[in-house]
Amino acid sequence: MRWVFVLPALIIVGVLLIYPIFSSLYYSLTTKHLIKQTYKFIGLQNYMTVLKDPHFFKAFGISVVWTVISLLGQLFIGFTAALAINRVKLFKGVYRTLLIIPWAFPSIVIALSWKWILNGVSGFIPNILVQLGLTSQLPQFLSDASLVLPTLFFINIWFGAPMIMVNVLSALQTIPREQYEAALMDGASKRQQFLYITLPHIKVVIGLLVVLRTIWVFNNFDLIYLITGGGPANVTTTVPIYAYNMGWGAKLLGRSSAVTILLLLFLLAICTIYFTIIRKWEKEVK
């Protein structure tokens, strides 16, 4: 009787997870076109073409920078906010709810809101900067090549830090207070309490958050695409946007599939390294 429920679940998992991966792998070895019906097997030619394309490596470099800076910013802000709220005695739930608001909104709402706020003609922030005398002309946050990436970093950090905060705060609240009391009796400083009590208890949670946020941020498509579309002059074109342009713009579905497979292999390698470190931390905690 158990198989009556298990078998449909396995079929659903296969359709939703396994089939897209293997279909992408198969198409990456062909000349599959989004419009043309016929295609042929060409082996690794798509991969060779992508790996010889300087635009791919530019997009890959932008994706790495986008992920590293966004992740570091989210960890710093989220971790600091969690430590601060953990010390609050009154209205802790209210502060936590208020700080999680950015993460609660859909990406399209966040993207369009910031696009309106930072508009180089009628945007609130560019105009207020001019009125305050901080700049003589309206800053073009979303069209100036020197400003657009830092602007996107700020938006992504603002958007993702609350998730880090909530999870770290939950981990902080599981630490037994007796350990801090014993440390105080032994004369441990705040720094020593943080290094030898707080950090060992929460570093596994932080490690898992780093894994999840690395995957999420590196694969992030909607936030950048809705705000800049990969521009100006491809300055914000990441690997997901590059794959989208290849598949839906140039209609080269086979080559676009090769990009997604390369992205998958890269993220699997990164996650393997992360989980190796996390397993070591788990053994240290035990």
Coordinates of C-alpha atoms in Angstrom, one line a residue:
M1 CA 0.0 0.0 0.0
R2 CA 2.9 2.3 0.7
W3 CA 4.0 2.2 -2.9
V4 CA 0.6 3.6 -3.9
F5 CA 1.8 6.9 -2.5
V6 CA 5.6 6.6 -3.0
L7 CA 5.5 5.8 -6.7
P8 CA 3.5 8.9 -7.8
A9 CA 5.9 11.0 -5.6
L10 CA 8.9 9.6 -7.3
I11 CA 7.4 10.2 -10.7
I12 CA 6.7 13.8 -9.8
V13 CA 10.2 14.3 -8.5
G14 CA 11.6 12.7 -11.7
V15 CA 9.5 15.0 -13.9
L16 CA 10.2 18.2 -12.0
L17 CA 13.9 17.7 -11.2
I18 CA 15.6 14.9 -13.2
Y19 CA 14.0 15.5 -16.6
P20 CA 14.9 19.2 -16.9
I21 CA 18.6 18.4 -16.1
F22 CA 18.9 15.5 -18.6
S23 CA 17.0 17.4 -21.3
S24 CA 19.3 20.3 -20.9
L25 CA 22.3 18.0 -21.0
Y26 CA 21.0 16.4 -24.2
Y27 CA 20.2 19.6 -25.9
S28 CA 23.6 21.0 -25.0
L29 CA 25.1 18.3 -27.3
T30 CA 22.9 19.2 -30.3
T31 CA 22.1 22.2 -32.6
K32 CA 18.7 22.6 -31.0
H33 CA 17.1 25.9 -32.1
L34 CA 14.2 27.5 -30.4
I35 CA 12.3 27.9 -33.7
K36 CA 13.6 25.3 -36.1
Q37 CA 12.2 21.8 -35.6
T38 CA 15.2 19.8 -36.9
Y39 CA 18.5 19.5 -35.1
K40 CA 21.5 17.2 -35.1
F41 CA 24.0 15.8 -32.6
I42 CA 27.3 17.7 -32.5
G43 CA 28.9 16.5 -29.3
L44 CA 30.9 19.0 -27.2
Q45 CA 31.0 21.7 -29.9
N46 CA 28.6 24.0 -28.0
Y47 CA 30.8 23.8 -24.9
M48 CA 33.9 24.6 -27.0
T49 CA 32.1 27.6 -28.6
V50 CA 31.0 28.9 -25.2
L51 CA 34.4 28.5 -23.6
K52 CA 36.0 30.4 -26.5
D53 CA 33.5 33.3 -26.2
P54 CA 35.0 36.3 -24.3
H55 CA 31.5 37.5 -23.5
F56 CA 30.9 34.3 -21.5
F57 CA 34.0 34.9 -19.4
K58 CA 33.1 38.5 -18.9
A59 CA 29.6 37.4 -17.7
F60 CA 31.2 34.8 -15.5
G61 CA 33.5 37.4 -13.9
I62 CA 30.6 39.7 -13.2
S63 CA 28.7 36.8 -11.7
V64 CA 31.6 36.0 -9.3
V65 CA 32.0 39.6 -8.2
W66 CA 28.2 40.0 -7.9
T67 CA 28.0 36.9 -5.7
V68 CA 31.1 37.6 -3.5
I69 CA 30.3 41.2 -2.7
S70 CA 26.5 40.6 -2.3
L71 CA 27.1 37.6 0.0
L72 CA 29.7 39.3 2.1
G73 CA 27.4 42.4 2.5
Q74 CA 24.4 40.2 3.4
L75 CA 26.4 38.2 5.9
F76 CA 27.8 41.3 7.6
I77 CA 24.5 43.2 7.8
G78 CA 22.4 40.1 8.7
F79 CA 24.9 38.9 11.3
T80 CA 25.3 42.3 12.9
A81 CA 21.5 42.9 13.0
A82 CA 21.0 39.4 14.5
L83 CA 23.5 40.1 17.3
A84 CA 21.9 43.5 18.0
I85 CA 18.3 42.2 18.1
N86 CA 19.4 39.3 20.3
R87 CA 20.4 41.8 23.0
V88 CA 17.1 43.7 22.8
K89 CA 14.8 43.1 25.7
L90 CA 11.6 44.8 24.6
F91 CA 9.7 44.6 21.3
K92 CA 12.1 42.1 19.9
G93 CA 9.4 40.6 17.7
V94 CA 8.4 44.0 16.3
Y95 CA 12.0 44.8 15.3
R96 CA 12.4 41.4 13.7
T97 CA 9.2 41.8 11.7
L98 CA 10.2 45.3 10.5
L99 CA 13.7 44.2 9.4
I100 CA 12.4 41.2 7.5
I101 CA 10.0 43.4 5.3
P102 CA 12.5 43.7 2.4
W103 CA 12.8 40.0 2.0
A104 CA 9.1 39.4 2.3
F105 CA 8.3 41.3 -0.9
P106 CA 8.4 39.6 -4.4
S107 CA 11.5 40.4 -6.5
I108 CA 9.4 42.1 -9.2
V109 CA 8.1 44.6 -6.6
I110 CA 11.5 45.3 -5.2
A111 CA 13.0 45.7 -8.7
L112 CA 10.4 48.0 -10.0
S113 CA 10.3 50.1 -6.8
W114 CA 14.0 50.7 -6.8
K115 CA 13.9 51.4 -10.6
W116 CA 11.4 54.1 -9.9
I117 CA 13.3 55.5 -6.9
L118 CA 16.6 55.6 -8.7
N119 CA 15.2 56.9 -12.1
G120 CA 17.7 59.3 -13.5
V121 CA 15.0 61.9 -14.4
S122 CA 12.2 61.8 -11.8
G123 CA 13.7 59.4 -9.2
F124 CA 13.4 60.5 -5.6
I125 CA 17.0 59.8 -4.6
P126 CA 18.7 61.5 -7.6
N127 CA 16.5 64.6 -7.1
I128 CA 17.0 64.8 -3.4
L129 CA 20.8 64.6 -3.8
V130 CA 20.7 67.5 -6.2
Q131 CA 18.4 69.5 -3.8
L132 CA 20.8 68.9 -0.9
G133 CA 23.7 70.2 -3.0
L134 CA 25.6 66.9 -2.9
T135 CA 25.8 66.8 -6.7
S136 CA 25.3 69.3 -9.4
Q137 CA 23.5 67.0 -11.8
L138 CA 21.1 64.0 -11.5
P139 CA 23.1 60.8 -10.8
Q140 CA 22.4 58.1 -13.3
F141 CA 22.5 55.1 -10.9
L142 CA 21.1 52.7 -13.4
S143 CA 22.7 53.9 -16.7
D144 CA 26.1 55.0 -15.6
A145 CA 28.6 52.1 -16.0
S146 CA 30.6 53.3 -12.9
L147 CA 27.5 53.4 -10.7
V148 CA 25.2 50.6 -11.8
L149 CA 27.0 47.6 -10.2
P150 CA 27.5 49.3 -6.8
T151 CA 23.8 50.3 -6.9
L152 CA 22.8 46.7 -7.6
F153 CA 25.1 45.4 -4.8
F154 CA 23.3 47.8 -2.4
I155 CA 19.9 46.6 -3.5
N156 CA 20.8 42.9 -3.3
I157 CA 22.4 43.3 0.1
W158 CA 19.3 45.3 1.4
F159 CA 17.1 42.6 -0.1
G160 CA 18.9 39.5 1.2
A161 CA 20.3 40.5 4.6
P162 CA 17.0 40.0 6.5
M163 CA 17.0 36.3 5.6
I164 CA 20.5 35.9 7.1
M165 CA 19.4 37.9 10.1
V166 CA 16.4 35.7 10.9
N167 CA 18.3 32.4 10.6
V168 CA 21.3 33.6 12.6
L169 CA 19.0 35.1 15.3
S170 CA 17.2 31.7 15.6
A171 CA 20.6 30.0 16.0
L172 CA 21.7 32.5 18.7
Q173 CA 18.5 31.8 20.7
T174 CA 19.4 28.1 20.9
I175 CA 22.7 28.8 22.8
P176 CA 22.3 27.8 26.5
R177 CA 22.5 30.9 28.7
E178 CA 24.4 28.8 31.3
Q179 CA 27.5 28.8 29.1
Y180 CA 27.6 32.5 29.1
E181 CA 27.1 32.6 32.9
A182 CA 29.9 30.1 33.4
A183 CA 32.2 32.1 31.1
L184 CA 31.5 35.3 33.1
M185 CA 32.3 33.5 36.4
D186 CA 35.6 32.4 34.8
G187 CA 36.4 36.0 33.8
A188 CA 35.9 35.6 30.0
S189 CA 35.7 38.8 28.1
K190 CA 32.9 39.6 25.5
R191 CA 35.4 38.8 22.7
Q192 CA 36.3 35.4 24.3
Q193 CA 32.6 34.6 24.8
F194 CA 31.9 35.4 21.1
L195 CA 34.9 33.3 19.8
Y196 CA 34.5 30.3 22.1
I197 CA 30.7 30.1 22.7
T198 CA 28.7 32.1 20.2
L199 CA 30.7 31.3 17.0
P200 CA 31.1 27.6 17.5
H201 CA 27.3 27.2 18.0
I202 CA 26.2 29.1 14.9
K203 CA 29.0 28.6 12.4
V204 CA 27.3 25.5 10.9
V205 CA 24.1 27.5 10.4
I206 CA 26.2 30.3 8.8
G207 CA 27.9 27.7 6.6
L208 CA 24.6 26.4 5.3
L209 CA 23.3 30.0 4.7
V210 CA 26.5 30.6 2.7
V211 CA 25.7 27.6 0.5
L212 CA 22.1 28.5 -0.1
R213 CA 22.9 32.2 -0.7
T214 CA 25.8 31.4 -3.0
I215 CA 23.5 29.3 -5.2
W216 CA 20.7 31.8 -5.0
V217 CA 22.7 34.9 -5.7
F218 CA 24.9 33.3 -8.5
N219 CA 21.7 32.1 -10.2
N220 CA 19.8 35.3 -9.6
F221 CA 18.2 36.5 -12.8
D222 CA 15.0 38.5 -12.1
L223 CA 16.5 41.3 -9.9
I224 CA 19.2 42.3 -12.3
Y225 CA 17.2 41.7 -15.5
L226 CA 14.2 43.7 -14.2
I227 CA 16.3 46.7 -13.2
T228 CA 19.0 46.9 -15.9
G229 CA 18.3 44.1 -18.4
G230 CA 22.0 43.4 -18.3
G231 CA 23.0 46.9 -19.4
P232 CA 24.4 49.4 -19.8
A233 CA 26.8 47.9 -22.4
N234 CA 26.5 44.4 -20.8
V235 CA 28.1 45.8 -17.6
T236 CA 25.6 43.9 -15.5
T237 CA 25.2 40.8 -17.7
T238 CA 25.7 37.8 -15.5
V239 CA 25.9 34.1 -16.6
P240 CA 22.1 33.6 -16.2
I241 CA 21.4 36.7 -18.3
Y242 CA 24.0 35.5 -20.8
A243 CA 22.2 32.1 -21.1
Y244 CA 18.8 33.8 -21.4
N245 CA 20.1 36.1 -24.2
M246 CA 21.7 33.1 -25.9
G247 CA 18.5 31.0 -25.7
W248 CA 15.7 33.5 -26.1
G249 CA 17.5 36.3 -27.9
A250 CA 19.7 34.3 -30.4
K251 CA 17.3 31.3 -30.2
L252 CA 20.3 29.0 -29.8
L253 CA 18.8 26.7 -27.2
G254 CA 21.5 24.0 -27.6
R255 CA 24.3 26.6 -26.8
S256 CA 22.2 28.1 -24.0
S257 CA 21.8 24.6 -22.5
A258 CA 25.6 24.2 -22.5
V259 CA 25.9 27.4 -20.5
T260 CA 23.4 26.1 -17.9
I261 CA 25.2 22.8 -17.6
L262 CA 28.5 24.6 -17.1
L263 CA 26.9 26.8 -14.5
L264 CA 25.5 23.7 -12.7
L265 CA 28.9 22.0 -12.7
F266 CA 30.5 25.1 -11.2
L267 CA 27.9 25.4 -8.5
L268 CA 28.2 21.7 -7.7
A269 CA 32.0 22.1 -7.3
I270 CA 31.6 25.1 -5.0
C271 CA 28.9 23.4 -2.9
T272 CA 31.2 20.3 -2.5
I273 CA 33.9 22.5 -1.1
Y274 CA 31.4 24.2 1.2
F275 CA 29.9 21.0 2.5
T276 CA 33.4 19.6 3.2
I277 CA 34.1 22.5 5.4
I278 CA 30.7 22.3 7.1
R279 CA 31.1 18.6 7.9
K280 CA 34.5 19.4 9.5
W281 CA 32.7 22.1 11.6
E282 CA 30.0 19.6 12.6
K283 CA 32.6 17.2 13.9
E284 CA 34.3 20.0 15.9
V285 CA 30.9 20.9 17.5
K286 CA 30.2 17.3 18.5

